[in-house]
Short mmCIF file of C-alpha atoms in Angstrom, two decimals:
data_model
loop_
_atom_site.label_atom_id
_atom_site.label_comp_id
_atom_site.label_asym_id
_atom_site.label_seq_id
_atom_site.Cartn_x
_atom_site.Cartn_y
_atom_site.Cartn_z
CA MET A 1 36.26 85.84 70.28
CA ALA A 2 36.62 84.91 66.63
CA LEU A 3 33.42 85.18 64.62
CA TYR A 4 31.46 81.95 64.99
CA SER A 5 29.88 80.32 61.93
CA THR A 6 26.96 77.94 62.21
CA VAL A 7 27.50 76.97 58.56
CA GLU A 8 31.14 76.00 58.99
CA THR A 9 30.40 74.08 62.18
CA SER A 10 27.50 72.29 60.44
CA LYS A 11 29.83 71.25 57.60
CA GLN A 12 32.28 69.78 60.10
CA MET A 13 29.47 67.95 61.85
CA LEU A 14 28.22 66.55 58.54
CA LEU A 15 31.63 64.99 57.98
CA SER A 16 31.53 63.53 61.50
CA THR A 17 28.37 61.58 60.65
CA PHE A 18 30.44 59.29 58.42
CA GLU A 19 32.62 58.13 61.31
CA TYR A 20 32.21 54.63 62.78
CA ASP A 21 31.42 52.96 59.45
CA LEU A 22 28.17 54.67 58.50
CA PRO A 23 26.41 51.97 56.41
CA VAL A 24 26.01 53.88 53.14
CA LEU A 25 27.09 52.97 49.60
CA PRO A 26 30.27 54.63 48.24
CA GLU A 27 28.41 57.11 46.03
CA ILE A 28 26.82 58.66 49.13
CA ARG A 29 30.20 59.34 50.71
CA ALA A 30 31.45 60.75 47.42
CA ASN A 31 28.54 63.15 47.13
CA VAL A 32 29.11 65.40 50.17
CA ASP A 33 29.50 68.44 47.92
CA SER A 34 25.94 68.03 46.60
CA VAL A 35 24.53 69.97 49.55
CA GLU A 36 24.56 73.73 49.99
CA PHE A 37 24.20 75.38 53.40
CA THR A 38 22.58 78.81 53.62
CA ASN A 39 21.77 81.39 56.33
CA ASP A 40 24.88 81.57 58.44
CA SER A 41 24.56 83.12 61.88
CA ALA A 42 27.09 84.19 64.48
CA GLU A 43 24.96 82.86 67.34
CA PRO A 44 23.06 79.57 67.28
CA LEU A 45 19.29 79.81 67.79
CA ILE A 46 18.62 77.04 70.35
CA PRO A 47 19.45 78.09 73.94
CA ILE A 48 21.50 75.09 75.01
CA VAL A 49 25.25 74.72 75.50
CA LEU A 50 25.35 71.72 73.14
CA LYS A 51 25.52 72.20 69.36
CA ALA A 52 21.93 71.22 68.65
CA HIS A 53 21.44 73.96 66.04
CA GLU A 54 24.29 72.66 63.89
CA SER A 55 23.45 69.00 64.52
CA PHE A 56 20.09 69.39 62.79
CA ALA A 57 21.62 71.33 59.91
CA ALA A 58 24.19 68.53 59.47
CA LEU A 59 21.55 65.77 59.61
CA LYS A 60 19.29 67.61 57.18
CA ALA A 61 22.30 67.89 54.87
CA LEU A 62 22.89 64.14 55.11
CA GLU A 63 19.20 63.61 54.30
CA GLY A 64 19.67 65.84 51.26
CA ILE A 65 22.77 64.01 50.03
CA ILE A 66 20.96 60.67 50.01
CA ALA A 67 17.84 62.24 48.48
CA VAL A 68 19.98 63.63 45.65
CA GLU A 69 21.32 60.14 44.92
CA LEU A 70 17.80 58.69 44.97
CA CYS A 71 16.75 61.47 42.61
CA LYS A 72 19.54 60.61 40.16
CA LYS A 73 18.86 56.89 40.48
CA ARG A 74 15.17 57.33 39.76
CA PHE A 75 15.09 60.12 37.21
CA GLY A 76 18.42 59.61 35.49
CA GLU A 77 19.54 63.18 36.08
CA SER A 78 22.85 63.86 34.36
CA LYS A 79 22.96 67.55 35.34
CA ASP A 80 23.98 68.74 38.78
CA VAL A 81 21.27 68.27 41.41
CA LYS A 82 21.80 69.92 44.77
CA ALA A 83 20.13 69.88 48.12
CA VAL A 84 19.79 73.25 49.85
CA VAL A 85 19.62 73.43 53.65
CA ASN A 86 18.77 76.66 55.44
CA CYS A 87 20.63 76.26 58.75
CA ASN A 88 18.21 78.44 60.71
CA HIS A 89 15.27 76.50 59.31
CA ALA A 90 16.97 73.25 60.36
CA ALA A 91 17.51 74.63 63.85
CA LEU A 92 13.78 75.34 64.15
CA PHE A 93 12.95 71.74 63.15
CA PRO A 94 12.92 70.37 66.76
CA THR A 95 10.79 73.33 67.90
CA MET A 96 7.99 72.38 65.51
CA SER A 97 5.30 71.68 68.08
CA PHE A 98 5.97 74.97 69.84
CA LEU A 99 5.51 76.88 66.57
CA SER A 100 2.51 75.17 65.01
CA THR A 101 -0.95 76.67 65.45
CA VAL A 102 -4.55 75.69 64.72
CA ASP A 103 -6.75 78.66 63.79
CA GLY A 104 -4.01 80.82 65.29
CA ILE A 105 -4.03 78.96 68.63
CA PRO A 106 -0.66 77.56 69.88
CA LYS A 107 -0.13 74.32 71.74
CA TRP A 108 -0.03 75.77 75.24
CA ASP A 109 -3.27 77.73 74.91
CA PRO A 110 -6.06 76.01 76.91
CA LYS A 111 -8.40 76.49 73.93
CA MET A 112 -6.29 74.00 71.96
CA LYS A 113 -8.04 71.09 73.69
CA ASN A 114 -11.20 72.02 71.77
CA LYS A 115 -9.35 71.60 68.47
CA ILE A 116 -7.99 68.10 68.93
CA LYS A 117 -9.30 64.63 69.62
CA ASP A 118 -8.74 63.50 73.21
CA THR A 119 -6.63 60.33 73.19
CA ASP A 120 -5.22 60.80 76.71
CA LEU A 121 -7.00 57.68 77.90
CA ASN A 122 -5.05 57.46 81.17
CA GLN A 123 -4.94 61.18 82.05
CA VAL A 124 -1.17 61.52 82.04
CA TYR A 125 -1.41 64.95 80.41
CA SER A 126 -4.72 66.31 81.68
CA ASN A 127 -4.21 65.38 85.35
CA VAL A 128 -1.46 67.55 86.86
CA TYR A 129 -0.57 65.10 89.64
CA ARG A 130 -0.06 62.27 87.14
CA ARG A 131 1.74 64.53 84.67
CA MET A 132 4.26 65.59 87.32
CA LEU A 133 5.51 62.02 87.58
CA THR A 134 7.56 62.91 84.50
CA ASN A 135 10.30 64.86 86.23
CA ILE A 136 13.72 64.62 87.85
CA TYR A 137 13.62 63.69 91.56
CA ARG A 138 16.24 63.50 94.29
CA THR A 139 16.89 60.08 95.85
CA LYS A 140 17.98 58.85 99.28
CA ASP A 141 21.62 58.62 98.18
CA GLU A 142 21.56 62.27 97.00
CA ARG A 143 21.45 61.37 93.34
CA PHE A 144 18.83 62.25 90.73
CA TYR A 145 16.38 59.94 89.00
CA HIS A 146 14.10 60.79 86.09
CA LEU A 147 10.70 59.14 86.40
CA HIS A 148 8.27 59.08 83.51
CA ALA A 149 4.49 58.81 83.35
CA SER A 150 4.74 57.17 79.92
CA LEU A 151 1.19 56.76 78.61
CA ASP A 152 -0.06 55.31 81.90
CA ALA A 153 1.37 56.59 85.18
CA THR A 154 -0.45 54.07 87.39
CA PRO A 155 2.14 51.22 87.45
CA THR A 156 4.94 53.56 88.55
CA PHE A 157 2.84 55.35 91.17
CA GLU A 158 1.76 52.03 92.68
CA ALA A 159 5.31 50.63 92.62
CA LEU A 160 6.49 53.70 94.57
CA GLY A 161 3.70 53.29 97.11
CA LEU A 162 1.82 56.37 95.94
CA PRO A 163 -1.85 56.70 94.97
CA ALA A 164 -2.46 56.58 91.23
CA TYR A 165 -4.69 59.66 91.55
CA ASP A 166 -4.52 62.32 94.23
CA GLU A 167 -6.90 65.24 93.81
CA MET A 168 -5.52 66.84 97.00
CA ARG A 169 -2.20 67.24 95.20
CA ASN A 170 -3.42 68.00 91.68
CA GLU A 171 -1.14 71.04 91.44
CA ARG A 172 2.48 71.16 90.29
CA ILE A 173 4.40 71.95 93.47
CA ALA A 174 2.21 69.78 95.72
CA ALA A 175 2.48 66.86 93.30
CA GLN A 176 6.26 67.16 93.04
CA LYS A 177 6.66 67.32 96.80
CA ALA A 178 4.57 64.19 97.27
CA ILE A 179 6.51 62.25 94.65
CA GLU A 180 9.91 63.37 95.93
CA ALA A 181 8.96 62.41 99.47
CA SER A 182 8.72 58.88 98.11
CA THR A 183 11.89 58.89 96.01
CA GLN A 184 13.94 60.24 98.91
CA GLN A 185 13.10 57.10 100.86
CA LEU A 186 14.83 54.98 98.21
CA THR A 187 18.30 54.83 96.71
CA SER A 188 18.69 55.48 93.01
CA ASP A 189 19.61 51.84 92.40
CA SER A 190 16.50 50.68 94.29
CA ILE A 191 14.27 52.92 92.19
CA ASP A 192 15.91 51.68 89.02
CA ARG A 193 15.29 48.05 90.02
CA ILE A 194 11.65 48.86 90.75
CA ILE A 195 11.18 50.63 87.42
CA ARG A 196 12.88 47.83 85.52
CA ASP A 197 10.84 45.12 87.28
CA ILE A 198 7.55 46.76 86.28
CA LYS A 199 8.86 47.37 82.72
CA GLN A 200 8.30 51.12 82.86
CA ALA A 201 10.49 53.99 81.67
CA GLY A 202 12.91 55.73 84.00
CA SER A 203 16.61 56.41 84.39
CA LEU A 204 19.24 57.54 86.79
CA CYS A 205 20.61 60.91 85.66
CA LEU A 206 24.15 60.15 84.52
CA THR A 207 26.96 62.47 83.57
CA ARG A 208 28.61 61.98 80.19
CA GLU A 209 31.53 60.30 81.94
CA GLU A 210 29.25 57.89 83.82
CA PHE A 211 27.38 57.01 80.63
CA LEU A 212 30.61 56.23 78.74
CA ALA A 213 31.82 54.12 81.69
CA SER A 214 28.70 51.92 81.49
CA SER A 215 28.64 48.85 79.26
CA HIS A 216 25.74 50.29 77.28
CA GLY A 217 27.46 53.64 76.88
CA ARG A 218 30.61 51.98 75.58
CA HIS A 219 28.55 49.95 73.11
CA ILE A 220 26.45 52.85 71.81
CA SER A 221 29.40 55.24 71.48
CA SER A 222 31.19 52.73 69.21
CA ARG A 223 28.26 52.36 66.81
CA PRO A 224 27.31 54.41 63.71
CA LEU A 225 24.44 56.89 63.79
CA PHE A 226 22.11 54.22 62.42
CA GLU A 227 22.32 50.48 61.94
CA LEU A 228 21.67 48.57 58.71
CA VAL A 229 21.24 44.81 58.36
CA HIS A 230 20.87 43.14 54.95
CA LEU A 231 18.08 40.61 55.61
CA GLU A 232 17.98 38.87 52.22
CA SER A 233 19.39 39.26 48.71
CA THR A 234 16.96 37.34 46.50
CA SER A 235 14.17 39.91 46.04
CA PRO A 236 14.49 42.15 42.97
CA THR A 237 15.49 45.80 42.97
CA LEU A 238 12.84 48.35 43.77
CA LYS A 239 11.17 49.64 40.60
CA LEU A 240 9.89 53.22 40.60
CA SER A 241 8.38 55.08 37.68
CA PRO A 242 10.72 57.70 36.12
CA GLN A 243 7.64 59.93 35.79
CA GLY A 244 7.60 60.42 39.56
CA PRO A 245 6.62 63.18 40.11
CA ASN A 246 8.47 63.20 43.45
CA ILE A 247 11.45 61.24 44.68
CA LEU A 248 9.38 58.74 46.74
CA SER A 249 6.19 58.76 44.65
CA GLY A 250 4.73 55.26 44.71
CA VAL A 251 6.66 54.15 47.81
CA LYS A 252 4.18 52.73 50.34
CA ILE A 253 4.92 53.21 54.05
CA LEU A 254 3.12 51.77 57.06
CA ASP A 255 3.54 53.99 60.10
CA LEU A 256 3.24 52.05 63.38
CA THR A 257 4.29 54.77 65.80
CA ARG A 258 3.12 57.10 68.55
CA VAL A 259 4.07 60.49 70.02
CA ILE A 260 7.19 62.13 68.44
CA ALA A 261 10.28 60.34 67.08
CA GLY A 262 8.48 57.66 65.05
CA PRO A 263 5.88 59.97 63.47
CA VAL A 264 8.69 62.42 62.57
CA ILE A 265 10.30 59.68 60.46
CA SER A 266 7.23 59.09 58.31
CA ARG A 267 6.23 62.78 58.19
CA THR A 268 9.60 63.65 56.65
CA LEU A 269 9.44 60.73 54.21
CA ALA A 270 5.96 61.93 53.23
CA GLU A 271 7.54 65.25 52.22
CA TYR A 272 9.11 63.36 49.31
CA GLY A 273 5.72 62.18 48.04
CA ALA A 274 5.56 58.74 49.67
CA GLN A 275 2.17 57.17 50.43
CA VAL A 276 1.96 56.87 54.20
CA VAL A 277 -0.76 55.08 56.14
CA ARG A 278 -0.54 55.58 59.89
CA VAL A 279 -2.11 52.74 61.87
CA THR A 280 -3.31 53.40 65.41
CA SER A 281 -5.93 51.85 67.69
CA HIS A 282 -8.90 53.21 69.64
CA ASN A 283 -7.68 51.03 72.50
CA LEU A 284 -4.29 52.71 72.87
CA PRO A 285 -3.54 56.10 74.46
CA ASP A 286 -1.58 58.73 72.57
CA GLN A 287 -0.62 62.42 72.74
CA SER A 288 -3.10 63.80 70.24
CA TYR A 289 -1.66 67.30 69.90
CA TYR A 290 1.33 65.99 67.96
CA ALA A 291 -0.99 64.70 65.24
CA VAL A 292 -1.41 68.33 64.13
CA ASP A 293 2.25 68.41 63.08
CA PHE A 294 3.11 64.83 62.37
CA ASN A 295 0.15 63.60 60.33
CA PHE A 296 0.93 65.81 57.36
CA GLY A 297 1.14 63.69 54.21
CA LYS A 298 -0.54 60.70 55.82
CA ARG A 299 -3.79 58.81 55.77
CA THR A 300 -4.74 57.60 59.25
CA ILE A 301 -6.71 54.51 60.21
CA ASN A 302 -7.60 52.64 63.39
CA LEU A 303 -7.04 48.89 63.50
CA ASP A 304 -7.02 46.44 66.39
CA LEU A 305 -4.18 44.08 65.49
CA LYS A 306 -5.32 41.66 68.17
CA SER A 307 -8.64 41.09 66.38
CA SER A 308 -9.12 38.87 63.34
CA GLU A 309 -10.81 41.70 61.43
CA GLY A 310 -8.00 44.13 62.19
CA ARG A 311 -5.35 41.59 61.22
CA ARG A 312 -7.01 40.85 57.88
CA ALA A 313 -7.14 44.55 57.01
CA PHE A 314 -3.53 45.04 58.11
CA GLU A 315 -2.29 42.05 56.14
CA LYS A 316 -3.98 43.39 53.03
CA LEU A 317 -1.88 46.53 53.41
CA LEU A 318 1.23 44.39 53.90
CA GLU A 319 0.80 42.87 50.44
CA GLU A 320 2.10 46.07 48.83
CA VAL A 321 4.17 47.66 51.58
CA ASP A 322 7.69 48.97 50.92
CA VAL A 323 8.58 50.36 54.36
CA ILE A 324 7.37 49.58 57.89
CA VAL A 325 8.22 52.13 60.60
CA ASP A 326 8.00 50.61 64.09
CA GLY A 327 8.09 52.95 67.09
CA TYR A 328 6.56 50.68 69.73
CA ARG A 329 8.35 49.02 72.64
CA PRO A 330 11.10 46.62 71.62
CA GLY A 331 9.51 43.36 70.45
CA ALA A 332 5.87 44.55 70.62
CA ILE A 333 5.16 44.36 66.88
CA ALA A 334 7.07 41.08 66.55
CA ARG A 335 4.87 39.55 69.27
CA LEU A 336 1.88 40.35 67.05
CA GLY A 337 3.52 38.39 64.24
CA TYR A 338 4.65 41.33 62.09
CA GLY A 339 8.32 41.73 62.93
CA PRO A 340 11.10 41.59 60.31
CA ASP A 341 11.50 37.81 60.57
CA ASP A 342 7.77 37.36 60.06
CA LEU A 343 7.85 39.56 56.96
CA LEU A 344 10.79 37.60 55.56
CA LYS A 345 8.69 34.44 55.78
CA ARG A 346 5.64 36.19 54.38
CA PHE A 347 7.38 37.61 51.31
CA ALA A 348 9.85 34.71 50.82
CA GLY A 349 12.09 36.85 48.62
CA ALA A 350 9.29 37.64 46.15
CA ARG A 351 9.34 41.30 47.17
CA GLY A 352 11.74 43.34 49.22
CA PHE A 353 10.96 45.62 52.14
CA VAL A 354 12.60 47.98 54.61
CA TYR A 355 11.87 47.59 58.32
CA VAL A 356 12.70 50.70 60.37
CA LYS A 357 12.97 50.39 64.15
CA GLU A 358 13.01 53.48 66.37
CA SER A 359 13.77 53.01 70.07
CA CYS A 360 15.16 54.84 73.08
CA TYR A 361 18.28 52.80 73.82
CA GLY A 362 19.17 51.31 70.42
CA GLU A 363 20.23 47.88 69.21
CA GLY A 364 22.40 45.61 71.34
CA GLY A 365 23.84 46.58 74.67
CA GLU A 366 22.71 46.00 78.23
CA TRP A 367 19.70 48.34 78.16
CA SER A 368 18.36 47.69 74.67
CA ASP A 369 15.18 45.99 75.95
CA ARG A 370 14.18 48.92 78.16
CA PRO A 371 11.38 51.31 77.17
CA GLY A 372 12.19 54.98 77.13
CA TRP A 373 11.26 58.48 76.10
CA GLN A 374 12.95 61.76 75.20
CA GLN A 375 13.54 62.76 78.83
CA ILE A 376 14.94 59.34 79.68
CA ALA A 377 17.42 59.49 76.81
CA ASP A 378 18.48 62.95 78.00
CA SER A 379 19.02 61.73 81.54
CA VAL A 380 20.92 58.55 80.79
CA SER A 381 23.25 60.05 78.16
CA GLY A 382 24.46 63.07 80.14
CA VAL A 383 22.51 65.77 78.27
CA SER A 384 20.46 66.81 81.31
CA TRP A 385 23.55 67.13 83.49
CA ALA A 386 25.35 69.12 80.78
CA ASN A 387 22.39 71.48 80.54
CA GLY A 388 22.09 71.93 84.30
CA ARG A 389 25.76 72.71 84.78
CA ALA A 390 25.75 75.16 81.87
CA LEU A 391 22.94 76.97 83.70
CA GLY A 392 25.18 77.30 86.77
CA LEU A 393 23.48 74.53 88.76
CA GLU A 394 24.75 71.35 90.35
CA GLU A 395 21.73 69.37 89.25
CA PRO A 396 20.47 68.01 85.93
CA VAL A 397 17.90 70.08 84.02
CA ALA A 398 15.80 68.97 81.05
CA PRO A 399 16.98 70.54 77.77
CA PRO A 400 14.74 72.82 75.71
CA PHE A 401 12.59 71.02 73.14
CA PRO A 402 12.44 67.29 72.31
CA LEU A 403 15.88 67.33 70.70
CA ALA A 404 16.54 63.59 70.97
CA ASP A 405 13.07 62.79 69.64
CA PHE A 406 13.57 64.93 66.57
CA GLY A 407 17.17 63.80 66.26
CA ALA A 408 16.16 60.14 66.24
CA GLY A 409 13.25 60.95 63.93
CA GLU A 410 15.57 62.66 61.47
CA LEU A 411 18.04 59.78 61.70
CA GLY A 412 15.14 57.42 60.98
CA CYS A 413 14.29 59.34 57.83
CA ILE A 414 17.95 59.25 56.74
CA ALA A 415 18.22 55.53 57.53
CA THR A 416 15.06 54.81 55.51
CA LEU A 417 16.24 56.81 52.49
CA ASN A 418 19.54 54.97 52.73
CA ALA A 419 17.87 51.54 52.87
CA LEU A 420 15.69 52.49 49.88
CA HIS A 421 18.85 53.51 48.03
CA HIS A 422 20.20 50.01 48.74
CA ARG A 423 16.97 48.47 47.45
CA LEU A 424 17.07 50.57 44.28
CA THR A 425 20.72 49.69 43.71
CA ARG A 426 21.10 46.12 44.94
CA GLY A 427 17.65 44.74 45.67
CA GLY A 428 16.95 42.71 48.80
CA SER A 429 15.36 43.55 52.14
CA TYR A 430 16.81 45.60 54.99
CA TYR A 431 16.42 46.20 58.70
CA THR A 432 17.57 49.61 59.88
CA SER A 433 17.38 51.12 63.33
CA VAL A 434 17.88 54.41 65.16
CA SER A 435 17.70 55.52 68.77
CA LEU A 436 17.27 58.60 70.90
CA VAL A 437 20.29 57.69 73.01
CA LYS A 438 22.54 57.43 69.93
CA TYR A 439 21.55 60.91 68.74
CA ASN A 440 22.37 62.25 72.21
CA ASP A 441 25.65 60.33 72.32
CA TRP A 442 26.68 61.92 69.01
CA LEU A 443 25.55 65.38 70.13
CA MET A 444 27.54 65.09 73.35
CA SER A 445 30.61 63.84 71.47
CA LEU A 446 30.70 67.09 69.50
CA GLY A 447 31.35 69.07 72.65
CA PRO A 448 29.85 72.30 73.99
CA TYR A 449 30.04 75.75 72.45
CA PRO A 450 33.12 77.84 73.25
CA GLU A 451 32.73 79.35 76.71
CA GLU A 452 32.57 82.95 75.51
CA LEU A 453 29.92 82.13 72.91
CA TRP A 454 27.79 80.28 75.47
CA LYS A 455 28.01 83.21 77.90
CA THR A 456 26.73 85.50 75.16
CA MET A 457 23.89 83.09 74.30
CA ALA A 458 22.93 82.49 77.94
CA SER A 459 22.83 86.22 78.66
CA ALA A 460 20.72 86.93 75.58
CA HIS A 461 18.20 84.24 76.63
CA GLY A 462 18.17 85.28 80.30
CA LEU A 463 19.79 82.02 81.43
CA ASP A 464 22.92 83.40 83.10
CA ASN A 465 22.56 82.42 86.74
CA SER A 466 18.88 83.33 86.66
CA ARG A 467 17.80 80.15 88.45
CA LYS A 468 14.53 80.39 86.54
CA LEU A 469 14.98 76.85 85.26
CA THR A 470 15.77 73.96 87.60
CA ARG A 471 15.40 70.20 87.67
CA GLN A 472 11.79 70.76 88.73
CA SER A 473 11.00 72.65 85.53
CA ASN A 474 9.01 70.26 83.41
CA PHE A 475 9.33 69.69 79.70
CA ASP A 476 6.69 72.23 78.67
CA GLU A 477 8.05 74.97 80.93
CA VAL A 478 11.57 74.66 79.55
CA GLY A 479 10.35 74.55 75.95
CA LEU A 480 7.98 77.49 76.35
CA ALA A 481 10.68 79.62 77.98
CA ALA A 482 13.06 78.80 75.12
CA ILE A 483 10.63 79.48 72.27
CA THR A 484 9.49 82.74 73.90
CA SER A 485 13.09 83.93 74.12
CA MET A 486 13.86 82.84 70.55
CA ARG A 487 10.85 84.69 69.20
CA ARG A 488 11.89 87.82 71.07
CA GLN A 489 15.43 87.71 69.72
CA TYR A 490 14.80 86.54 66.17
CA PRO A 491 11.39 87.94 65.16
CA GLN A 492 12.39 87.98 61.50
CA LEU A 493 12.36 84.17 61.37
CA TRP A 494 8.64 84.05 62.10
CA LYS A 495 8.01 86.39 59.19
CA ASP A 496 9.97 84.28 56.68
CA PRO A 497 7.45 82.60 54.33
CA ASP A 498 9.97 79.88 53.45
CA LEU A 499 10.04 78.52 57.00
CA MET A 500 6.34 78.05 57.68
CA GLN A 501 3.34 77.15 55.55
CA GLU A 502 -0.41 77.04 56.03
CA ALA A 503 -2.94 74.32 55.29
CA ASN A 504 -6.47 75.65 55.29
CA ASN A 505 -9.66 73.75 56.07
CA THR A 506 -7.98 70.66 57.50
CA PRO A 507 -10.04 68.46 59.86
CA PHE A 508 -8.39 70.42 62.71
CA GLY A 509 -8.98 73.85 61.15
CA ASP A 510 -6.45 76.19 59.55
CA VAL A 511 -3.05 74.76 60.49
CA LYS A 512 0.25 76.61 60.33
CA THR A 513 3.27 74.33 60.48
CA GLN A 514 6.90 74.16 59.49
CA SER A 515 7.63 73.60 55.84
CA PRO A 516 10.16 70.95 54.78
CA VAL A 517 13.76 71.97 55.47
CA VAL A 518 15.59 70.22 52.63
CA ARG A 519 14.88 71.65 49.17
CA ILE A 520 15.55 69.62 46.05
CA GLU A 521 13.80 71.27 43.15
CA PRO A 522 11.65 70.31 41.36
CA TYR A 523 11.32 66.93 43.05
CA LYS A 524 10.50 68.09 46.56
CA THR A 525 8.90 71.36 47.55
CA ALA A 526 7.05 72.71 50.55
CA SER A 527 3.76 72.79 48.68
CA ASN A 528 3.50 69.64 46.59
CA GLY A 529 5.48 66.98 48.43
CA TRP A 530 2.70 65.92 50.81
CA LEU A 531 -0.15 63.93 49.33
CA ASN A 532 -2.59 64.67 52.18
CA VAL A 533 -3.25 67.47 54.65
CA THR A 534 -2.94 66.71 58.33
CA ARG A 535 -5.76 64.91 60.14
CA PRO A 536 -6.48 63.24 63.51
CA ALA A 537 -5.61 59.61 64.17
CA GLY A 538 -8.19 57.20 62.76
CA TYR A 539 -9.66 59.80 60.42
CA ASP A 540 -9.81 57.58 57.32
CA SER A 541 -12.14 54.59 57.20
CA LEU A 542 -10.60 52.42 54.48
CA ALA A 543 -7.53 50.30 55.13
CA GLU A 544 -6.16 50.43 51.59
CA TRP A 545 -3.52 52.18 49.54
CA LYS A 546 -4.64 55.19 47.52
#
């Protein structure tokens, strides 16, 4: 086998991002050479047959290209400015939550629950029976369906004729058996109708070929990696001080997101010095562990947008906002009166804005109104089937790590930087959108690793016909097995001070997390890009910009 190069493959993948009319200005396309890839490796780090390692290096490079242009636009740099992307660092990006620690304690340690605020209001993480709803189950017609507990498992349990809580089966295998006994009484199409009728997340596990044969698959595969709509042209160009000090200093971002993909967007934008206020509510459940990673650079407040007091505070923040990141179900924020059309009326061209929408299925297409999560995107797009077959199984298996979540999150950061570049250059307001399914569609389109390389990788990670991982292996099991194997094989990465950084005396404790991947000196660094250390949701009391 010829020597494999993650750098060369990443460069090719970067060029592929410009296919299907990527909505960027000409100077972005012309600036591909402004990024430098470092840390080549003969074997990719992430134990999956798909080129996830290189996909994140390529996307981080695209982020860097646009950041370089923003840098020049803001600071008037005439000298060469380059973005540097460490490919191995980029590959670790989607493993963030498996690497981060609080006072030396990792995510999967039971003691972690004492370090974080409990926002699991509906016990979808703490109750094993309810947690096991999120898994792949066999159906009556011998197909596979991925159910999801979402943030409240009760509607799906009840729709399947199962008790919402079952303490007699509050153990993994017993819970899975009980749930599969129900799914095997129904065809996959029947389950899908049930899930759609109750407006919950779930998907039939499709192969890549089946996805592309669907109307939604055909639509998504023909679209660029992110969408951009020019909402209005009358508002003036965005004005940013040439004193900075960072590329997004002074840019005000409202983060209306939960769990992974949405918060990743604003966390990465915060790396460039943006002011980010994350708005959550005491009334809404969340996965609080992810706040340890994703609230870096942010202030966090709780507001009830259904109350008059909460709306007044929120609308005060809107008076100065530059970017709104929306990660809720399609249409949820618009129903509260704060969607892009509502903001157009509110600002009436007096000031521009960028509205960023992150979703599972993307814009347009048959399934665009459906809610979804990482595992659902993996199932519907063919990723789970590709992973299962690469493991020597004839069943879909969840991939290691929340790849689609981080992929969509990174695309959201890129899309936001791009829309801000439009505002700086042309003025106006913009709607931009990204989806988990589109990231997966692009990843699948790039094909698997060469067979000989994958055999080497699978053997090194203990995946060659081991049968250790199956469709019944849940998200945490697959991720923990992968990160354990990666740490065993590449111990030097965990000793590299450029890849991780520590924040001491945060509200959580001493937090170790990944440092920013893209380096553009001196305008973005691992130490001075973020304005705030991480904190729990609702930590700050004042709903105002600082």
